[in-house]
Amino acid sequence: MDRATVTFHPQGAVVSAAVGSTVAEVARVAGVRVEVPCGGTGVCGGCAVVAEGDVSEPTADERRALSAADLARGVRLACRARVLGAVTVRPVSARVAGATRAVTSAAVEGYPVAAPGERHEATGARTLGAAVDVGTTTLAAALVDLRNGDVLATAAADNPQAAFGADVLARVAAAGTRGVEALQASVAGAVEALVTGLLAREGASPAALLEVVTAGNPAMTHLLYGIDPSPLAAAPYAGALTAPMRRTAASLGMGALGEVRVSSLPAVSAFVGGDAVAGAVVTRLADAPRGTLLVDLGTNGEVLLATGDGLLATSAAAGPAFEGGAIECGMRAEDGAIERVQWADGRLAVGTVGGAPARGICGSGLLDLVAALLDAGILDSEGRMRAAGPLGARARERDGEVVFEVADGVVLTQGDVRAVQLACGAVRAACTLLLEEARVPRGSVPRVRIAGGFGYHACERSLLRLGVLDESWAGRVHAAGNTSLAGAVAVLASPAAREAAEVVAAAARTLDLAPHPRFREVFVASLAFPDRP
């Protein structure tokens, strides 16, 4: 088979690849992160790179997704461009991968800790445990002293499965075409690296580790434990895993951790997973006043409602926009990411992570920006962009659509706005239908807990302005942090919390939105942004 040399910059990675391979396939082999948000279907344009050298001619998908000017300077879709000979690959802009910022705080609150010796286990010197939040976009881990429940260290990393697709549906599809094993090995290796790194920071070895507890949505749990996720793709979801998993680390490919037990939290259903159960446990949602909402604003958004006699739960397919995914200038919350935007006194104030020059937009900045452009008159309530108002000069036409220049080299497109509308509409529709099902008047919601890393950084005003949350809930919205990780820590350190997780998973009722007779109507109505005088 003919081979070709492909060089990736700025990483400096050089790899020999089979002629005819796509750039995305070669990047995966080289260990270079090139995100493919749509899973390689060629529809999103999110895997754009500069590919120079002996590369195939642009495909119809590329000509549809990229401008003529971009194609002229060598911009290609990594999932479509094929290597024919020596090729050099660079990022589209100066953006490079940096340290991922994630919420990693976790502690055991309100649950009695049972030291290893009190668990009736032959623990020996194993006094440490690890909790891992297996998020669609980000992995977060905590090292815990099981004698007292103290969190000793935390760490976070990107979920490397992003190379197979940005959202759960893309990864379920990828598992069918590329094999569960490839996705399992990818995330298991990253979990192992996080846990061994935490142990090394504390001067401990895997011999001190008793257990690893994981919390994730159903798709992420299936893929971590090497289970076929195809039952999650369509009703009736027959065969989907909901019971807690228990495996050895070695059996999952985490050889450095040996025979350490790796356990998952139970799921409520095929679309409400262990991460939601963890959130309900750590916030004690089952005991909260009727109408209290717990909303996870991640890629696979889950919404839980305290009904007064139990919990009602559903899942909202928000997609990756909340975390900056599938956005032309979207990026992780790394140095240079626009994270705060405010329209005040006739000017647009922009703040970036680390105070660095703007290189792109992360999730919290994206919501702030859209809210600010609504207030400034650049966007109308239907999300249409126009060159109007004091900022009109920064809205210009590009390839037949209006784009807004946020900073030098950073723009917001009409497609980006549509992605935000879809994400906001999905969560709003989920909240609306849960409240209707439980017959809880919208205005009587006493409290809204926002879970997840994105929710921790999102501005309440922007969430209300965009209609993600109802404006009547102003002042009742509270960030709960990474409840998936915190819940996993509690389950790891407290048998009482583990029992509570099992009770929540068994007792919570679910509302499947896809076949709901009012879902389409409510979702479409939720796409418009709230009118303001």
Short mmCIF file of C-alpha atoms in Angstrom, two decimals, residues 142-529:
data_model
loop_
_atom_site.label_atom_id
_atom_site.label_comp_id
_atom_site.label_asym_id
_atom_site.label_seq_id
_atom_site.Cartn_x
_atom_site.Cartn_y
_atom_site.Cartn_z
CA ALA A 142 -10.98 13.88 41.81
CA LEU A 143 -8.67 11.89 44.10
CA VAL A 144 -10.37 11.21 47.44
CA ASP A 145 -9.09 10.15 50.86
CA LEU A 146 -11.63 7.46 51.73
CA ARG A 147 -10.87 7.70 55.44
CA ASN A 148 -12.55 11.10 55.71
CA GLY A 149 -13.98 11.98 52.27
CA ASP A 150 -11.52 14.80 51.67
CA VAL A 151 -10.78 15.66 48.05
CA LEU A 152 -6.99 15.71 47.74
CA ALA A 153 -6.58 16.81 44.12
CA THR A 154 -8.57 17.38 40.96
CA ALA A 155 -7.80 17.49 37.25
CA ALA A 156 -9.57 17.82 33.92
CA ALA A 157 -8.93 16.99 30.28
CA ASP A 158 -10.73 17.02 26.96
CA ASN A 159 -12.67 13.88 26.10
CA PRO A 160 -10.62 12.51 23.17
CA GLN A 161 -13.76 10.97 21.69
CA ALA A 162 -14.41 14.44 20.23
CA ALA A 163 -12.40 13.17 17.26
CA PHE A 164 -15.36 10.86 16.54
CA GLY A 165 -18.06 13.54 16.86
CA ALA A 166 -19.08 16.42 19.10
CA ASP A 167 -22.33 15.01 20.46
CA VAL A 168 -23.64 11.67 21.67
CA LEU A 169 -25.57 10.84 18.49
CA ALA A 170 -22.45 11.29 16.37
CA ARG A 171 -20.51 9.00 18.69
CA VAL A 172 -23.19 6.35 18.75
CA ALA A 173 -23.08 6.43 14.95
CA ALA A 174 -19.27 6.30 14.98
CA ALA A 175 -19.36 3.24 17.24
CA GLY A 176 -21.45 1.51 14.60
CA THR A 177 -19.14 2.36 11.71
CA ARG A 178 -15.72 2.34 13.38
CA GLY A 179 -16.28 -0.07 16.22
CA VAL A 180 -17.01 0.37 19.92
CA GLU A 181 -13.45 -0.71 20.71
CA ALA A 182 -11.88 2.41 19.17
CA LEU A 183 -14.07 4.80 21.15
CA GLN A 184 -13.69 2.74 24.35
CA ALA A 185 -9.91 2.68 24.15
CA SER A 186 -9.84 6.42 23.49
CA VAL A 187 -11.75 7.46 26.61
CA ALA A 188 -10.37 4.69 28.87
CA GLY A 189 -6.83 5.83 28.11
CA ALA A 190 -7.74 9.41 29.03
CA VAL A 191 -9.40 8.33 32.31
CA GLU A 192 -6.36 6.23 33.20
CA ALA A 193 -4.05 9.17 32.49
CA LEU A 194 -6.10 11.49 34.72
CA VAL A 195 -6.18 9.05 37.64
CA THR A 196 -2.52 8.05 37.47
CA GLY A 197 -1.60 11.72 37.17
CA LEU A 198 -3.54 12.55 40.33
CA LEU A 199 -1.88 9.67 42.19
CA ALA A 200 1.56 10.86 41.10
CA ARG A 201 0.82 14.40 42.29
CA GLU A 202 0.05 13.04 45.75
CA GLY A 203 3.06 10.73 45.76
CA ALA A 204 0.85 7.64 45.77
CA SER A 205 0.83 4.51 43.63
CA PRO A 206 -2.10 2.56 42.15
CA ALA A 207 -1.61 0.11 45.02
CA ALA A 208 -3.24 2.71 47.29
CA LEU A 209 -6.37 2.94 45.11
CA LEU A 210 -9.50 1.03 46.19
CA GLU A 211 -12.06 2.07 43.57
CA VAL A 212 -12.81 4.40 40.66
CA VAL A 213 -16.43 5.64 40.44
CA THR A 214 -17.61 7.12 37.15
CA ALA A 215 -20.64 9.25 36.32
CA GLY A 216 -21.71 10.02 32.77
CA ASN A 217 -24.63 10.20 30.42
CA PRO A 218 -25.86 6.86 28.98
CA ALA A 219 -23.83 7.07 25.78
CA MET A 220 -20.58 7.95 27.57
CA THR A 221 -21.13 5.13 30.09
CA HIS A 222 -21.80 2.57 27.37
CA LEU A 223 -18.68 3.62 25.49
CA LEU A 224 -16.39 3.71 28.55
CA TYR A 225 -17.40 0.19 29.53
CA GLY A 226 -17.19 -1.11 25.96
CA ILE A 227 -20.92 -1.78 25.56
CA ASP A 228 -22.70 -1.38 22.22
CA PRO A 229 -24.56 1.96 22.43
CA SER A 230 -26.86 1.29 19.45
CA PRO A 231 -29.93 0.65 21.67
CA LEU A 232 -29.73 4.33 22.63
CA ALA A 233 -30.40 5.44 19.06
CA ALA A 234 -34.15 4.76 18.90
CA ALA A 235 -37.18 3.71 20.91
CA PRO A 236 -37.93 1.38 22.61
CA TYR A 237 -34.25 1.45 23.70
CA ALA A 238 -34.32 -2.31 24.33
CA GLY A 239 -31.06 -3.51 25.81
CA ALA A 240 -29.83 -0.10 26.95
CA LEU A 241 -27.69 -0.25 30.08
CA THR A 242 -29.16 1.36 33.20
CA ALA A 243 -27.77 -0.84 36.01
CA PRO A 244 -24.44 0.16 37.60
CA MET A 245 -21.40 -1.42 35.98
CA ARG A 246 -18.55 -3.03 37.91
CA ARG A 247 -15.35 -3.98 36.09
CA THR A 248 -11.65 -4.17 36.81
CA ALA A 249 -9.48 -1.39 35.41
CA ALA A 250 -7.37 -3.92 33.55
CA SER A 251 -10.41 -5.36 31.77
CA LEU A 252 -11.18 -1.86 30.48
CA GLY A 253 -7.67 -1.39 29.14
CA MET A 254 -6.41 0.67 32.08
CA GLY A 255 -3.46 -1.60 32.73
CA ALA A 256 -1.63 0.86 34.98
CA LEU A 257 -4.46 0.59 37.52
CA GLY A 258 -4.43 -3.21 37.55
CA GLU A 259 -7.32 -4.94 39.32
CA VAL A 260 -8.79 -1.78 40.85
CA ARG A 261 -12.60 -1.85 40.71
CA VAL A 262 -14.20 0.63 38.28
CA SER A 263 -17.91 1.28 38.95
CA SER A 264 -20.56 3.43 37.30
CA LEU A 265 -23.53 5.18 38.83
CA PRO A 266 -26.90 3.73 37.77
CA ALA A 267 -28.96 5.50 35.12
CA VAL A 268 -32.64 6.41 35.26
CA SER A 269 -33.31 5.45 31.64
CA ALA A 270 -31.70 5.19 28.23
CA PHE A 271 -31.50 8.97 27.99
CA VAL A 272 -31.13 10.12 31.64
CA GLY A 273 -27.83 8.83 32.94
CA GLY A 274 -25.62 8.46 35.96
CA ASP A 275 -24.50 12.07 35.72
CA ALA A 276 -28.09 13.19 36.30
CA VAL A 277 -28.44 10.72 39.18
CA ALA A 278 -25.22 12.11 40.69
CA GLY A 279 -26.64 15.62 40.44
CA ALA A 280 -29.90 14.62 42.11
CA VAL A 281 -27.96 12.92 44.93
CA VAL A 282 -25.57 15.74 45.69
CA THR A 283 -28.26 18.47 45.53
CA ARG A 284 -30.78 16.30 47.43
CA LEU A 285 -33.30 17.14 44.75
CA ALA A 286 -35.80 14.50 45.90
CA ASP A 287 -36.21 16.46 49.16
CA ALA A 288 -36.40 19.89 47.49
CA PRO A 289 -39.61 21.96 47.35
CA ARG A 290 -42.08 21.09 44.60
CA GLY A 291 -41.14 22.77 41.33
CA THR A 292 -37.37 22.90 41.95
CA LEU A 293 -35.44 22.31 38.72
CA LEU A 294 -31.96 20.88 38.18
CA VAL A 295 -30.73 21.76 34.69
CA ASP A 296 -27.50 20.42 33.21
CA LEU A 297 -26.52 22.67 30.31
CA GLY A 298 -23.95 20.34 28.76
CA THR A 299 -23.96 18.83 25.28
CA ASN A 300 -26.48 16.22 26.42
CA GLY A 301 -28.61 18.49 28.59
CA GLU A 302 -30.60 16.73 31.29
CA VAL A 303 -33.42 18.36 33.24
CA LEU A 304 -34.86 17.03 36.51
CA LEU A 305 -37.90 18.34 38.37
CA ALA A 306 -38.90 17.81 41.99
CA THR A 307 -42.64 17.11 41.83
CA GLY A 308 -43.34 16.87 45.55
CA ASP A 309 -43.77 13.11 45.39
CA GLY A 310 -40.63 12.17 43.48
CA LEU A 311 -38.54 13.22 40.50
CA LEU A 312 -39.45 13.65 36.84
CA ALA A 313 -36.55 13.68 34.37
CA THR A 314 -35.86 14.17 30.69
CA SER A 315 -33.00 14.81 28.30
CA ALA A 316 -32.62 17.75 25.92
CA ALA A 317 -30.41 17.32 22.86
CA ALA A 318 -28.80 20.73 23.18
CA GLY A 319 -25.77 19.90 21.04
CA PRO A 320 -22.25 21.30 21.48
CA ALA A 321 -23.01 25.03 21.05
CA PHE A 322 -23.16 25.68 24.81
CA GLU A 323 -19.53 24.57 25.00
CA GLY A 324 -18.35 26.42 21.89
CA GLY A 325 -18.62 23.38 19.61
CA ALA A 326 -19.78 23.53 15.97
CA ILE A 327 -19.31 27.32 16.07
CA GLU A 328 -17.08 28.90 13.41
CA CYS A 329 -14.81 30.63 15.94
CA GLY A 330 -15.81 28.43 18.88
CA MET A 331 -13.15 27.11 21.22
CA ARG A 332 -12.68 25.68 24.68
CA ALA A 333 -12.45 28.03 27.66
CA GLU A 334 -8.71 28.45 27.18
CA ASP A 335 -6.55 31.58 27.27
CA GLY A 336 -7.85 34.03 24.70
CA ALA A 337 -11.39 32.64 24.61
CA ILE A 338 -14.04 35.35 24.80
CA GLU A 339 -15.93 34.42 27.97
CA ARG A 340 -17.83 37.60 28.82
CA VAL A 341 -19.61 40.12 26.61
CA GLN A 342 -21.73 43.05 27.74
CA TRP A 343 -23.66 45.73 25.87
CA ALA A 344 -23.73 48.90 27.98
CA ASP A 345 -23.53 52.63 27.39
CA GLY A 346 -23.49 52.17 23.63
CA ARG A 347 -20.44 49.95 23.55
CA LEU A 348 -19.61 46.24 23.45
CA ALA A 349 -17.30 45.21 26.29
CA VAL A 350 -15.45 41.91 25.74
CA GLY A 351 -13.52 39.88 28.32
CA THR A 352 -11.29 36.89 27.60
CA VAL A 353 -9.95 33.98 29.62
CA GLY A 354 -6.61 35.03 31.09
CA GLY A 355 -7.00 38.55 29.69
CA ALA A 356 -5.24 37.36 26.52
CA PRO A 357 -5.98 38.71 23.02
CA ALA A 358 -9.23 37.27 21.66
CA ARG A 359 -8.72 34.04 19.68
CA GLY A 360 -12.22 32.62 19.67
CA ILE A 361 -15.44 32.28 21.66
CA CYS A 362 -16.25 29.76 24.40
CA GLY A 363 -19.74 28.78 25.53
CA SER A 364 -20.37 31.44 28.18
CA GLY A 365 -19.07 34.17 25.88
CA LEU A 366 -21.26 32.89 23.05
CA LEU A 367 -24.44 33.26 25.10
CA ASP A 368 -23.36 36.66 26.38
CA LEU A 369 -22.58 37.78 22.84
CA VAL A 370 -25.92 36.73 21.38
CA ALA A 371 -27.73 38.39 24.31
CA ALA A 372 -25.73 41.58 23.83
CA LEU A 373 -26.43 41.68 20.08
CA LEU A 374 -30.14 41.29 20.80
CA ASP A 375 -29.95 44.31 23.09
CA ALA A 376 -27.89 46.25 20.54
CA GLY A 377 -30.35 45.59 17.70
CA ILE A 378 -27.99 43.49 15.55
CA LEU A 379 -30.26 40.48 16.10
CA ASP A 380 -34.05 40.43 16.11
CA SER A 381 -36.19 38.06 18.17
CA GLU A 382 -36.17 35.50 15.32
CA GLY A 383 -32.38 35.45 15.41
CA ARG A 384 -31.91 37.26 12.09
CA MET A 385 -28.68 39.25 11.89
CA ARG A 386 -28.76 42.72 10.34
CA ALA A 387 -26.50 45.75 9.99
CA ALA A 388 -28.48 48.02 12.31
CA GLY A 389 -27.95 50.20 15.36
CA PRO A 390 -24.69 51.56 16.81
CA LEU A 391 -22.79 48.37 15.97
CA GLY A 392 -24.08 48.13 12.40
CA ALA A 393 -20.66 48.88 10.90
CA ARG A 394 -19.31 45.64 12.39
CA ALA A 395 -21.96 43.54 10.63
CA ARG A 396 -20.88 42.76 7.06
CA GLU A 397 -21.89 40.47 4.26
CA ARG A 398 -19.73 37.41 3.56
CA ASP A 399 -20.63 34.85 0.92
CA GLY A 400 -24.26 35.92 0.94
CA GLU A 401 -24.79 36.04 4.71
CA VAL A 402 -24.26 38.67 7.39
CA VAL A 403 -21.49 38.03 9.92
CA PHE A 404 -20.60 40.14 12.96
CA GLU A 405 -16.97 40.96 13.74
CA VAL A 406 -16.47 40.51 17.47
CA ALA A 407 -12.71 41.04 17.48
CA ASP A 408 -9.87 40.85 14.99
CA GLY A 409 -10.27 37.48 13.26
CA VAL A 410 -13.22 36.43 15.44
CA VAL A 411 -16.71 36.52 13.96
CA LEU A 412 -20.22 35.37 14.80
CA THR A 413 -22.15 33.93 11.84
CA GLN A 414 -25.83 33.49 11.19
CA GLY A 415 -25.27 29.75 11.45
CA ASP A 416 -23.76 30.22 14.90
CA VAL A 417 -26.86 32.08 16.02
CA ARG A 418 -29.07 29.27 14.72
CA ALA A 419 -27.01 26.75 16.70
CA VAL A 420 -27.55 28.82 19.85
CA GLN A 421 -31.28 29.01 19.13
CA LEU A 422 -31.51 25.23 18.76
CA ALA A 423 -29.63 24.64 22.02
CA CYS A 424 -31.67 27.20 23.95
CA GLY A 425 -34.93 25.95 22.45
CA ALA A 426 -34.18 22.34 23.38
CA VAL A 427 -33.63 23.19 27.05
CA ARG A 428 -36.58 25.57 27.24
CA ALA A 429 -38.88 22.99 25.65
CA ALA A 430 -37.68 20.34 28.10
CA CYS A 431 -38.40 22.59 31.09
CA THR A 432 -41.82 23.56 29.68
CA LEU A 433 -42.97 19.99 29.10
CA LEU A 434 -41.69 18.74 32.47
CA LEU A 435 -43.60 21.49 34.26
CA GLU A 436 -46.73 20.75 32.21
CA GLU A 437 -46.47 17.03 32.95
CA ALA A 438 -46.18 17.67 36.68
CA ARG A 439 -48.79 20.46 36.59
CA VAL A 440 -46.38 22.95 38.14
CA PRO A 441 -47.19 26.54 37.08
CA ARG A 442 -44.16 28.18 35.47
CA GLY A 443 -44.27 31.13 37.83
CA SER A 444 -44.23 28.95 40.94
CA VAL A 445 -40.77 27.43 40.34
CA PRO A 446 -38.97 28.23 43.62
CA ARG A 447 -35.40 27.50 42.54
CA VAL A 448 -33.36 26.51 39.51
CA ARG A 449 -30.02 24.76 40.02
CA ILE A 450 -27.69 24.96 37.02
CA ALA A 451 -25.29 22.03 36.86
CA GLY A 452 -22.13 21.43 34.86
CA GLY A 453 -19.00 23.34 33.97
CA PHE A 454 -20.72 25.51 31.40
CA GLY A 455 -23.57 26.28 33.79
CA TYR A 456 -21.03 27.35 36.42
CA HIS A 457 -19.65 30.04 34.10
CA ALA A 458 -22.86 31.02 32.30
CA CYS A 459 -24.36 34.40 33.19
CA GLU A 460 -27.89 34.27 34.62
CA ARG A 461 -28.86 37.41 32.73
CA SER A 462 -27.89 35.83 29.40
CA LEU A 463 -29.77 32.62 30.18
CA LEU A 464 -32.90 34.68 30.89
CA ARG A 465 -32.42 37.06 27.95
CA LEU A 466 -32.13 34.19 25.48
CA GLY A 467 -35.10 32.34 26.93
CA VAL A 468 -33.14 29.29 28.08
CA LEU A 469 -34.80 29.95 31.42
CA ASP A 470 -38.06 31.81 32.01
CA GLU A 471 -37.69 35.48 32.92
CA SER A 472 -39.96 34.96 35.94
CA TRP A 473 -37.14 32.87 37.46
CA ALA A 474 -34.81 35.86 37.83
CA GLY A 475 -33.12 35.76 41.23
CA ARG A 476 -33.94 32.07 41.69
CA VAL A 477 -31.12 30.72 39.51
CA HIS A 478 -28.08 29.25 41.28
CA ALA A 479 -24.96 27.57 39.89
CA ALA A 480 -24.50 24.13 41.44
CA GLY A 481 -21.07 23.41 39.93
CA ASN A 482 -20.03 20.04 38.58
CA THR A 483 -22.69 17.95 40.29
CA SER A 484 -21.74 14.88 38.26
CA LEU A 485 -18.25 14.86 39.76
CA ALA A 486 -19.46 15.88 43.22
CA GLY A 487 -22.07 13.11 43.17
CA ALA A 488 -19.46 10.56 42.12
CA VAL A 489 -17.25 11.67 45.02
CA ALA A 490 -20.16 11.26 47.45
CA VAL A 491 -20.97 7.77 46.15
CA LEU A 492 -17.29 6.83 46.34
CA ALA A 493 -16.90 7.91 49.97
CA SER A 494 -20.34 7.22 51.43
CA PRO A 495 -22.39 4.00 51.28
CA ALA A 496 -25.41 6.16 52.17
CA ALA A 497 -24.89 8.27 49.04
CA ARG A 498 -24.48 5.11 46.95
CA GLU A 499 -27.79 3.83 48.29
CA ALA A 500 -29.40 7.21 47.57
CA ALA A 501 -28.20 6.96 43.94
CA GLU A 502 -29.82 3.56 43.56
CA VAL A 503 -33.07 4.88 45.03
CA VAL A 504 -33.10 7.90 42.70
CA ALA A 505 -32.36 5.77 39.62
CA ALA A 506 -35.11 3.29 40.48
CA ALA A 507 -37.79 5.78 41.52
CA ALA A 508 -37.41 8.72 39.11
CA ARG A 509 -39.96 8.88 36.29
CA THR A 510 -38.86 9.86 32.80
CA LEU A 511 -40.51 11.90 30.10
CA ASP A 512 -39.39 10.94 26.61
CA LEU A 513 -39.63 14.09 24.51
CA ALA A 514 -39.25 12.57 21.04
CA PRO A 515 -42.73 10.95 20.86
CA HIS A 516 -44.42 13.60 23.02
CA PRO A 517 -47.47 14.95 21.16
CA ARG A 518 -46.59 18.57 22.00
CA PHE A 519 -42.82 18.44 21.65
CA ARG A 520 -42.54 19.75 18.11
CA GLU A 521 -45.00 22.57 18.79
CA VAL A 522 -43.29 23.61 22.04
CA PHE A 523 -39.78 23.28 20.59
CA VAL A 524 -40.56 25.44 17.55
CA ALA A 525 -42.19 28.06 19.78
CA SER A 526 -39.08 28.01 22.01
CA LEU A 527 -36.68 28.89 19.20
CA ALA A 528 -37.53 32.60 19.17
CA PHE A 529 -35.75 34.85 21.64
#
